[in-house]
Short mmCIF file of C-alpha atoms and ligand atoms in Angstrom, two decimals:
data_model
loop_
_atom_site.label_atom_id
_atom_site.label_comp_id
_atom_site.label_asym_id
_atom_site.label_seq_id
_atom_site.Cartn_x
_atom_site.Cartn_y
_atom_site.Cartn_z
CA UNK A 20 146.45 81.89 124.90
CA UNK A 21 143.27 82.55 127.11
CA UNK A 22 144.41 85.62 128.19
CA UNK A 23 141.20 87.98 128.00
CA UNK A 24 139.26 85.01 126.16
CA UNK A 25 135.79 85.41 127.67
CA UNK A 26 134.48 81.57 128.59
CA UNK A 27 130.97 81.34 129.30
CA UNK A 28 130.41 77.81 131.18
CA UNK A 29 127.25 76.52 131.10
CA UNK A 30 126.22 73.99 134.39
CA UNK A 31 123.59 71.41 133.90
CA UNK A 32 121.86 69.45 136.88
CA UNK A 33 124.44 66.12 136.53
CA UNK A 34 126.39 64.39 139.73
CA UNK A 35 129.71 65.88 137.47
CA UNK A 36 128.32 69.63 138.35
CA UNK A 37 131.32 69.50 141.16
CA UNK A 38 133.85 68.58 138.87
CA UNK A 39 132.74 72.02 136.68
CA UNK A 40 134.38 73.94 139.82
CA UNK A 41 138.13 72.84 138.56
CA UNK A 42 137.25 73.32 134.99
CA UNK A 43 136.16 76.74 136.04
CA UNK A 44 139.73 77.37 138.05
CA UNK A 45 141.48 76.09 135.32
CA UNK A 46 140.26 78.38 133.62
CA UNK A 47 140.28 81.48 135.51
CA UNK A 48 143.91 80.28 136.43
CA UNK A 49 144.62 80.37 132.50
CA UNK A 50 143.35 83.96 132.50
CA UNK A 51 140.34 83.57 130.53
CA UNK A 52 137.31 86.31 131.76
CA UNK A 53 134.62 83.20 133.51
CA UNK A 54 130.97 83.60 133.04
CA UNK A 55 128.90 80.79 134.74
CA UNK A 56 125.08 80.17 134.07
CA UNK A 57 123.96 77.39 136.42
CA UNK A 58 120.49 75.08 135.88
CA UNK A 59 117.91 74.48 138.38
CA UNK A 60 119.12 71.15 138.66
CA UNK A 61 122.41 72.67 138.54
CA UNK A 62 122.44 74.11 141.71
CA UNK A 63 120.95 70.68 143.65
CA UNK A 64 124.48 69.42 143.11
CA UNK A 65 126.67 72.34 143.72
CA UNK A 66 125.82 75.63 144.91
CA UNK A 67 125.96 79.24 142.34
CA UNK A 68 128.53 80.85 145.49
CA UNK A 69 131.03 78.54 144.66
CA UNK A 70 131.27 79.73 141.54
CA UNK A 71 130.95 83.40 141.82
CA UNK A 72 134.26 83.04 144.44
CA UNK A 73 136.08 81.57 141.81
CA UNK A 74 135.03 83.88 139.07
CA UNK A 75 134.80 86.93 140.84
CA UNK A 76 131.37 87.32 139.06
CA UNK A 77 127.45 86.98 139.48
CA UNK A 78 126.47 83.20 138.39
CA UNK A 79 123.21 83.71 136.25
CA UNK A 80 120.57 81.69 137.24
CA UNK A 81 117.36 82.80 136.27
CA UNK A 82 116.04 83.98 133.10
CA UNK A 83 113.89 86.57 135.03
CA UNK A 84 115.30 87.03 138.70
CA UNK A 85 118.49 88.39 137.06
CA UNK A 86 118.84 91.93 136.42
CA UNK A 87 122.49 92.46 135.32
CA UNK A 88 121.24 95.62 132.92
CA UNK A 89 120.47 94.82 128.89
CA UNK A 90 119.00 92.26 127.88
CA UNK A 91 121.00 89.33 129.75
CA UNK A 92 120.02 86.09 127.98
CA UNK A 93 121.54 87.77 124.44
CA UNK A 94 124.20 89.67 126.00
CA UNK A 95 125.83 86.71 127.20
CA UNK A 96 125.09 84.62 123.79
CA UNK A 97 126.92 87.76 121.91
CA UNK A 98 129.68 88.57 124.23
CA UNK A 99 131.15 85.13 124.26
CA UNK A 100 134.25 83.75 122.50
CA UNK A 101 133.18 80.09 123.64
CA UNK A 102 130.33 78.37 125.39
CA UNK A 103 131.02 75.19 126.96
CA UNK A 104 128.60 73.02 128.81
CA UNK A 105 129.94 70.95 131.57
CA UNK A 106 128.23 68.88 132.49
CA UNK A 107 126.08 69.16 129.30
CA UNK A 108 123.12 65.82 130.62
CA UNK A 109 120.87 64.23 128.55
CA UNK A 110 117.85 67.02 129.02
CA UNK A 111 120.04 69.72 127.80
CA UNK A 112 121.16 67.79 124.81
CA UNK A 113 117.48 67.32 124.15
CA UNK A 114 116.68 70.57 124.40
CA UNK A 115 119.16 72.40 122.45
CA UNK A 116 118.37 69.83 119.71
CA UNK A 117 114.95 70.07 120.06
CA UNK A 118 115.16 73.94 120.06
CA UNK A 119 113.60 74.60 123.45
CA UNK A 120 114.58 77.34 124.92
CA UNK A 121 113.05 76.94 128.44
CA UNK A 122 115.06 78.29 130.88
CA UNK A 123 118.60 80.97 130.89
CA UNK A 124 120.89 78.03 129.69
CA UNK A 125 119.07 76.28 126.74
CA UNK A 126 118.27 80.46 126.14
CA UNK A 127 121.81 81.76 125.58
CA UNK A 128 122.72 78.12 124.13
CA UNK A 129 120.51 78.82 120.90
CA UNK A 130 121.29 82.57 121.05
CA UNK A 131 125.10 82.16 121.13
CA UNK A 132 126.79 82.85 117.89
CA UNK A 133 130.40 81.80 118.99
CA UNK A 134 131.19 78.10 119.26
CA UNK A 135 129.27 75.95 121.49
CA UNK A 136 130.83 72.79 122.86
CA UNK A 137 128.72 69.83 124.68
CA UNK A 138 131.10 68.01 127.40
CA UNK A 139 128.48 64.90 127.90
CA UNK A 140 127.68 63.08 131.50
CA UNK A 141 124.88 60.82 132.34
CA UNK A 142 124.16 57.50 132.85
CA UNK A 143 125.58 54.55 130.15
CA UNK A 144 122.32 53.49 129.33
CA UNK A 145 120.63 56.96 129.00
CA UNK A 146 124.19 57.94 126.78
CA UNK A 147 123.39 54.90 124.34
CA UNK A 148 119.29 55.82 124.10
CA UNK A 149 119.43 55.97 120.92
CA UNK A 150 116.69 59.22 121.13
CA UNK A 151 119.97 60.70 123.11
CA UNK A 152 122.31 59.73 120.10
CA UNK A 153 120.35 61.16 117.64
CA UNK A 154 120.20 64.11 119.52
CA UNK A 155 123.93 63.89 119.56
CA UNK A 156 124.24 63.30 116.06
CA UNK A 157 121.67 66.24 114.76
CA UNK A 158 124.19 68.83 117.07
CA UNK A 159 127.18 67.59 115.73
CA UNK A 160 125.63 67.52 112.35
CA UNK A 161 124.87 71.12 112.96
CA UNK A 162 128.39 72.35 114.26
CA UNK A 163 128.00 71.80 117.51
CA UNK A 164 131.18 70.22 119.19
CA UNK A 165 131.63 67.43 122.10
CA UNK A 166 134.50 66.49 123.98
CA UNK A 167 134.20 63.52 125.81
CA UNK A 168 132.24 61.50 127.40
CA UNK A 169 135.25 58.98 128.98
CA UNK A 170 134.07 55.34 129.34
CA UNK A 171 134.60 54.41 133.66
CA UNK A 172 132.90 53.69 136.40
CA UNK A 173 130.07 55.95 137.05
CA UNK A 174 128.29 57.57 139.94
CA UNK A 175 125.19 55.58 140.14
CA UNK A 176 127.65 52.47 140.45
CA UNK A 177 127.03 51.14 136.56
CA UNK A 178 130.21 51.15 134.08
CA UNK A 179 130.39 52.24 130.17
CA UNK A 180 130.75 55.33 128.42
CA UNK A 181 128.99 58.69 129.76
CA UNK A 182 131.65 59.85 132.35
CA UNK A 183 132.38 63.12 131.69
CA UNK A 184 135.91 64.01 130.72
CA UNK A 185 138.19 64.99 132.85
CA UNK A 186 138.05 69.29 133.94
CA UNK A 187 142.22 68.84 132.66
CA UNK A 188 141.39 67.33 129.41
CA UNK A 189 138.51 69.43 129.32
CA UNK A 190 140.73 72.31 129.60
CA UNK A 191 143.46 70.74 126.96
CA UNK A 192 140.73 71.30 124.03
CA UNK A 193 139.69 74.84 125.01
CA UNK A 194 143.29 75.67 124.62
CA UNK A 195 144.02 73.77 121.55
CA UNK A 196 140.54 75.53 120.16
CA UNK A 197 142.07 78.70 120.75
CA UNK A 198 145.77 78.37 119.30
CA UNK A 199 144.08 76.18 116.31
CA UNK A 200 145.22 77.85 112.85
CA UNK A 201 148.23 80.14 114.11
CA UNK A 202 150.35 77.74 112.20
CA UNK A 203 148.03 77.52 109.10
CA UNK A 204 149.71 77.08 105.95
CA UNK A 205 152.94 76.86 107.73
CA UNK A 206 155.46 73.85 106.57
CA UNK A 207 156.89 72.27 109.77
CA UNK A 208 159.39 69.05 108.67
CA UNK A 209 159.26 66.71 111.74
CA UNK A 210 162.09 63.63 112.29
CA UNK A 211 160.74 61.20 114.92
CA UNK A 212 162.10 57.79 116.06
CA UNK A 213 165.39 55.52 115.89
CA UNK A 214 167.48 54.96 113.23
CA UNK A 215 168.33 51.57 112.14
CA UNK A 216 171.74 50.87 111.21
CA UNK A 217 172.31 47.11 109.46
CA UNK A 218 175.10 44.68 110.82
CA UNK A 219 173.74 42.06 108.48
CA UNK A 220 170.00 41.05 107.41
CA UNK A 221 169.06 39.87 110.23
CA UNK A 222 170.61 42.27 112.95
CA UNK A 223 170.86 46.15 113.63
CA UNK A 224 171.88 48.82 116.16
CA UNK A 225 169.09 51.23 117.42
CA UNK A 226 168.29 53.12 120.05
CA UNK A 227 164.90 53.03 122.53
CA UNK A 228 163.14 56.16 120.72
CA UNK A 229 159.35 55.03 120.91
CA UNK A 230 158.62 57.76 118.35
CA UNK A 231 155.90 59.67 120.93
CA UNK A 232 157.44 63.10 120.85
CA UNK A 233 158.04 63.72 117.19
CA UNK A 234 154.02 62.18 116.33
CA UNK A 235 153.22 64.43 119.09
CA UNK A 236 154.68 67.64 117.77
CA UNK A 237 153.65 66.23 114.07
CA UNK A 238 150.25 65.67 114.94
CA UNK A 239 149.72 69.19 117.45
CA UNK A 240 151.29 71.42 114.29
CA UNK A 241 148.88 69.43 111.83
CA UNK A 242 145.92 70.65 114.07
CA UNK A 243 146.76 74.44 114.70
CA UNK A 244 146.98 73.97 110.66
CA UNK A 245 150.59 73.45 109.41
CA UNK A 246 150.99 71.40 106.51
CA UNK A 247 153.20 68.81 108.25
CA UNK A 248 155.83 66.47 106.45
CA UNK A 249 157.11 63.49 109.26
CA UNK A 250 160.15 61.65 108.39
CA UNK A 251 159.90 58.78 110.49
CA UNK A 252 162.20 56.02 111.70
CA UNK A 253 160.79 52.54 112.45
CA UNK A 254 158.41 52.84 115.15
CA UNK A 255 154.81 50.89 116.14
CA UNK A 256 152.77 53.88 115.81
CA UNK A 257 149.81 54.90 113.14
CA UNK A 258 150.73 57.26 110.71
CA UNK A 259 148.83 60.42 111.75
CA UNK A 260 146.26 61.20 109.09
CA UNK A 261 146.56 64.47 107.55
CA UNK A 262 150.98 64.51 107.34
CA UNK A 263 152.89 63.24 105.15
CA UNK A 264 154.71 60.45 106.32
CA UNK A 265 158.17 59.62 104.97
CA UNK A 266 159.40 56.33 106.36
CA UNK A 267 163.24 55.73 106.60
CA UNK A 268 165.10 53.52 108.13
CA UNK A 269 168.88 54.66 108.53
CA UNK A 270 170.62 57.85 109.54
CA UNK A 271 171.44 57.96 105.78
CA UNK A 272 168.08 57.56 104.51
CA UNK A 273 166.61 59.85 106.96
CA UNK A 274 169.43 62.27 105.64
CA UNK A 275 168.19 62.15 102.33
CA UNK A 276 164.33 62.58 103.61
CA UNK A 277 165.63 65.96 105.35
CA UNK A 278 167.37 67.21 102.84
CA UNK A 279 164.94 66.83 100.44
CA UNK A 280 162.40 68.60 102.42
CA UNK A 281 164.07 70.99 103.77
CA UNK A 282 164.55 73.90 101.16
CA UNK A 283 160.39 73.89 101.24
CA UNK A 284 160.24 73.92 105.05
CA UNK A 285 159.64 77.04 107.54
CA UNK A 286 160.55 74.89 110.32
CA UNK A 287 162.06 71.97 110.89
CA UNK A 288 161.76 70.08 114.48
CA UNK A 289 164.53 67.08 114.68
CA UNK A 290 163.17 64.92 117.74
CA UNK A 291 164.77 61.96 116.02
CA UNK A 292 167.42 60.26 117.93
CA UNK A 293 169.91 59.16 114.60
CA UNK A 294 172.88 56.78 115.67
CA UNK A 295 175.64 58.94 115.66
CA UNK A 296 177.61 55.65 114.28
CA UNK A 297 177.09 52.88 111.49
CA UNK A 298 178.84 49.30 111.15
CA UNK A 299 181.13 50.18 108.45
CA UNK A 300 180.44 47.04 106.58
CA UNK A 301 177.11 45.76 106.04
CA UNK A 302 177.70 41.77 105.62
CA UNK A 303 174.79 40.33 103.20
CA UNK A 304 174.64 36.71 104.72
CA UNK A 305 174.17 36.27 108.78
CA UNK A 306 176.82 36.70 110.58
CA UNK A 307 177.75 33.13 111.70
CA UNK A 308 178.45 33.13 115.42
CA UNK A 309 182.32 31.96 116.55
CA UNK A 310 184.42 31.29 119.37
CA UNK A 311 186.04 34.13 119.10
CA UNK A 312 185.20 37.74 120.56
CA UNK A 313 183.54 39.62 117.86
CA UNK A 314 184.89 43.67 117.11
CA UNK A 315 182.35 45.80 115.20
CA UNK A 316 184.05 48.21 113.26
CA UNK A 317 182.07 51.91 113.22
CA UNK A 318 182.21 54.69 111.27
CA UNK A 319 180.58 57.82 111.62
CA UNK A 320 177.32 58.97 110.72
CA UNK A 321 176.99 62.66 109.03
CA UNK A 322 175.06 65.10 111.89
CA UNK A 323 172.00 65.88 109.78
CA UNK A 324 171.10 69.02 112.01
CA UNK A 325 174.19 70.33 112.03
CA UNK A 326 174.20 70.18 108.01
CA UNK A 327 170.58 71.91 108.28
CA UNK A 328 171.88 74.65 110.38
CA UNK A 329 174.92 75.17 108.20
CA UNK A 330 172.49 75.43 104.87
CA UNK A 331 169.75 77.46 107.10
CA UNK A 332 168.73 80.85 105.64
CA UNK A 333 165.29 82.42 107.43
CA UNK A 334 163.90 78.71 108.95
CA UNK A 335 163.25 77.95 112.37
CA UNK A 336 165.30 75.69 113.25
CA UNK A 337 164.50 73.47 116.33
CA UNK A 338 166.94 70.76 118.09
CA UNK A 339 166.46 68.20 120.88
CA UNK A 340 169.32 66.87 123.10
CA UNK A 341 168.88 63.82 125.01
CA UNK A 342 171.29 64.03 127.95
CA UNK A 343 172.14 61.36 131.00
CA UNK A 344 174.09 64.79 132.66
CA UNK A 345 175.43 68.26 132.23
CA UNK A 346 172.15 69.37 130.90
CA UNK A 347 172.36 73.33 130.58
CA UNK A 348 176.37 73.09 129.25
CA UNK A 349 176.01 70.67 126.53
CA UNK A 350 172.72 72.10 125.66
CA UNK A 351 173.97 75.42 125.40
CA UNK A 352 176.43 73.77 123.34
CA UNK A 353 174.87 72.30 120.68
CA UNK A 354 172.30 75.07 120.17
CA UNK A 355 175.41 77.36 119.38
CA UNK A 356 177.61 74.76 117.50
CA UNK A 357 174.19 73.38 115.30
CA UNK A 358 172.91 77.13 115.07
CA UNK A 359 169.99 76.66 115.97
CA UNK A 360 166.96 78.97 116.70
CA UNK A 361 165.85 76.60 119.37
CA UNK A 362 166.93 73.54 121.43
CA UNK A 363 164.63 70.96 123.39
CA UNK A 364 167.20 69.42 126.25
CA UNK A 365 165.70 66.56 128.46
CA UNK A 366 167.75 64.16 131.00
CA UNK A 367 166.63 60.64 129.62
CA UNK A 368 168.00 59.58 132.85
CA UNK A 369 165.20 60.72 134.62
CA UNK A 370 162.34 58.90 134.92
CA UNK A 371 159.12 60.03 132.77
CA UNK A 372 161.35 61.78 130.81
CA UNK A 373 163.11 60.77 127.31
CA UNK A 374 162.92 57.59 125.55
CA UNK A 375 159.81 55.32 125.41
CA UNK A 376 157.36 57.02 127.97
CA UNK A 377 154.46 58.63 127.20
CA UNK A 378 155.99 62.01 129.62
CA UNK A 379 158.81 64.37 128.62
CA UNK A 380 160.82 66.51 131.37
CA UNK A 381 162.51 69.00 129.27
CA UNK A 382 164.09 72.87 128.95
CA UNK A 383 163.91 74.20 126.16
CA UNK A 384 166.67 76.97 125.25
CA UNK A 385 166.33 79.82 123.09
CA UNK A 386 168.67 81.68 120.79
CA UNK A 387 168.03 84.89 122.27
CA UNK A 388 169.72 83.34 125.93
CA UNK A 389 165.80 82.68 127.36
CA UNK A 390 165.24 79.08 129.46
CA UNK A 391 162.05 77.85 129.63
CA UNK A 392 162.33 74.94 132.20
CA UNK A 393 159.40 73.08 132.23
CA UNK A 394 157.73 70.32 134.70
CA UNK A 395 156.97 66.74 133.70
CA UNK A 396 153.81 66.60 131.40
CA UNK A 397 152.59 64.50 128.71
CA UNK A 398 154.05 65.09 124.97
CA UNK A 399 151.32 65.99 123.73
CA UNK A 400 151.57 69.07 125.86
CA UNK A 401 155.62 69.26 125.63
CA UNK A 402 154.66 69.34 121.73
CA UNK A 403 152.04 72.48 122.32
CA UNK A 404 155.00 74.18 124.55
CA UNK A 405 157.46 74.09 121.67
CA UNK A 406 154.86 75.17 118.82
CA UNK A 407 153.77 77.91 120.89
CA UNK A 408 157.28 79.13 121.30
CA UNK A 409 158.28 78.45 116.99
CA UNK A 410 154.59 80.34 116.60
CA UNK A 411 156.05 83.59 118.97
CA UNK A 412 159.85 83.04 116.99
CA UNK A 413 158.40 83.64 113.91
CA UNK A 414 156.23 86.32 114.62
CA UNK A 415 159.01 87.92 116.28
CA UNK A 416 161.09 87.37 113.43
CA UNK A 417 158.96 88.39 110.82
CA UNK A 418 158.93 91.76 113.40
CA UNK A 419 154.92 91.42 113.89
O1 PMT B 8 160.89 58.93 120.62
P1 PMT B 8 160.55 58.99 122.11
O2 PMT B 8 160.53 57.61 122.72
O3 PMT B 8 159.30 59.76 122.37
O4 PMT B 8 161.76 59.74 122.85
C1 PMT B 8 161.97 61.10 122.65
C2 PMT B 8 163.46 61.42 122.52
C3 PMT B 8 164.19 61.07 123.81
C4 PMT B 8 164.07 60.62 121.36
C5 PMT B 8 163.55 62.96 122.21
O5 PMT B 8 162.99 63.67 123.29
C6 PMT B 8 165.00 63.40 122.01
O6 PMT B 8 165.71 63.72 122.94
N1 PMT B 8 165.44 63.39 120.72
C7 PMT B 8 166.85 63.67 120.34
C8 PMT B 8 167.67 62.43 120.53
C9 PMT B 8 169.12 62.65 120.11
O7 PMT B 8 169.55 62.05 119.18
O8 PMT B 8 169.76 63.58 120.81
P2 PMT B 8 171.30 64.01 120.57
O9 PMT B 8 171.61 64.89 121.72
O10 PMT B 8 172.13 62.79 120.36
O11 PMT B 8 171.26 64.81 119.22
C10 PMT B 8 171.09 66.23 119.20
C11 PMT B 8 170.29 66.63 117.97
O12 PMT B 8 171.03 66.33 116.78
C12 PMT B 8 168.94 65.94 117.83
O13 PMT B 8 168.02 66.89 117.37
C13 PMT B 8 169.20 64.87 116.76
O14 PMT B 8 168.02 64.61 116.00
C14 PMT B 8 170.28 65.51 115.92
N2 PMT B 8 171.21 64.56 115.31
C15 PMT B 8 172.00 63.76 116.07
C16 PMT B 8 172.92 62.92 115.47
C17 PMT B 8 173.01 62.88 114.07
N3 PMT B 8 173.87 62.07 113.46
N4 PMT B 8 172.22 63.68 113.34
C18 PMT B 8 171.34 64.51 113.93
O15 PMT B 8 170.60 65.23 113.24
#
């Protein structure tokens, strides 16, 4: 996603000028085409050669010294699909808000006509001057973006916000920036969570779903621009603002919910983990407790994806199988026997993957007969992995 995306990183004089060299691999790594432009004070921290080995290009330094043909300062504000300082200090915050133009960074930073996006690091107390926040504010106010800064111990020993985030996370929101809006206007129907099913008023069987995958794919579709309806079984987390939340509590009710949804839907993702049984009798007073053994008696609960992939016509249809074994076979199973498009497998039995965590270890099988086995990661980033692959489906689908 930033293959051939030219990057133009911007290096202010902070302590966090080393940490710029990972960003930088990251995103070299990620294919994107690296310009650096390095501060005086820059370059007291970490030195221009590091950068050029990484990039495979000339750091620009100087306004005047550097003679890389045109006019540099406005080539490289044109001929940029992002601008990201990192670390973006207190005196280049000033400046750009202050429109001073002093010097080949704060230059190209007023020139640039793509996106410009501040990653802040300096000192707490300099981060909560309020002259700095207003600074902060005016950019924002005028379109400018920030990402960070994290709140930690910094380097001159004191501890609050102005640590600047981390060259990963740093890395997370270029990427997101990019693939934001190639599911705009899309409708994705998400199931996340447990289902509840009732012994009496007081009791229920469930399962250890947490809910974190299916808010994580809700909430990553919502921002590349999906309009995103989340039927949800009873979980402790915030409704993501900007989805539609549809709260159930059984397999039944949640049934109902995807049903209902469904014949509006482009895709549906079912990351829900429904009991695949119910009591059969629901008693209305509590259960008194007896001598004797007590026998549940279970019946079965419909399989709501499998009724979606009987009823499916030109909708992506994505599964998840949660596993303790046999990963690959019964995966390839129930991708067939639900016919579905695609089909997220993980091992719960692993750890940091499956139920409850805030990780997922998971494969994720294709229609066509591709495997995409990926490492342990963070949801959030299993959710990007599995919208990235619905985005290609349906542009390969609709034969673009
Ligand atoms: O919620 P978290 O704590 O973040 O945990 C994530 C998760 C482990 C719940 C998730 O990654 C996952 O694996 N979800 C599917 C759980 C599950 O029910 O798997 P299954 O193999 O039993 O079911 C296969 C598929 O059929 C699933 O898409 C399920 O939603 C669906 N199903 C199952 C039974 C049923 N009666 N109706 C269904 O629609």
């Amino acid at each position: 996603m930033l293959t051939g995306r030219i990057i133009t990183v911007g290096i202010a004089g902070g302590i966090a000028a080393y940490k710029s060299a990972e960003l930088v691999s990251g995103l070299v790594k990620a294919k994107a085409k690296v310009r650096v432009i390095m501060t005086e004070g820059a370059q007291n921290f970490i030195r221009p050669m590091t950068f050029s080995a990484l990039t495979g290009n000339a750091v620009f330094t100087d306004m005047f010294a550097d003679n890389h043909g045109g006019v540099t300062h406005i080539e490289l504000a044109q001929n940029a699909d992002l601008l990201v300082v990192a670390p973006a200090t207190a005196n280049i915050i000033g400046k750009v808000a202050n429109g001073i133009a002093d010097d080949m960074l704060s230059t190209v930073i007023l020139a640039a006509s793509c996106e410009v996006v501040f990653c802040p690091a300096m000192n707490t107390v300099m981060y909560k001057n309020p002259v700095v926040q207003q600074n902060i504010k005016k950019l924002r106010q005028l379109g400018y973006a920030f990402i960070g800064p994290n709140s930690g111990q910094l380097a001159c020993g004191s501890t609050g916000p102005g640590r600047m985030s981390e060259p990963h996370e740093i890395l997370h929101h270029i990427k997101q920036m990019f693939t934001a809006g190639d599911l705009e206007g899309v409708k994705i129907l998400v199931s996340a969570g447990p289902t509840r099913e009732p012994i009496d008023p007081v009791r229920y069987i469930s399962n250890r779903s947490s809910g974190k995958m299916g808010y994580s794919i809700a909430k990553a579709a919502r921002d590349r621009g999906a309009k995103v309806v989340l039927v949800s079984g009873p979980v402790n987390l915030p409704p993501p603002e900007g989805v539609t939340v549809i709260k159930v509590e059984t397999a039944l009710q949640m049934r109902r919910a995807m049903l209902e949804n469904f014949p509006d839907s482009d895709v549906v993702i079912k990351s829900a983990a429904v009991a695949d049984y119910r009591p059969k009798s629901v008693s209305d007073k509590k259960i008194k407790k007896s001598h004797d053994p007590m026998v549940l008696a279970m019946e079965k609960n419909p399989d709501i994806l499998a009724e979606l992939g009987r009823m499916k016509g030109n909708q992506v249809l994505v599964g998840f199988a949660a596993e303790t074994g046999k990963l690959d076979e019964y995966a390839r199973l129930k991708l067939r026997q639900k016919n579905l498009d695609l089909l997220v497998a993980n091992d719960v039995s692993v750890p940091g993957a499956g139920f409850d965590v805030d990780t997922n270890i998971v494969k994720i099988f294709n229609r066509n007969g591709t495997v995409i086995d990926l490492p342990m990661m963070t949801k959030e980033e299993v959710a990007k992995h599995i919208l990235d692959l619905v985005a290609r489906y349906r542009s390969e689908q609709s034969g673009e």
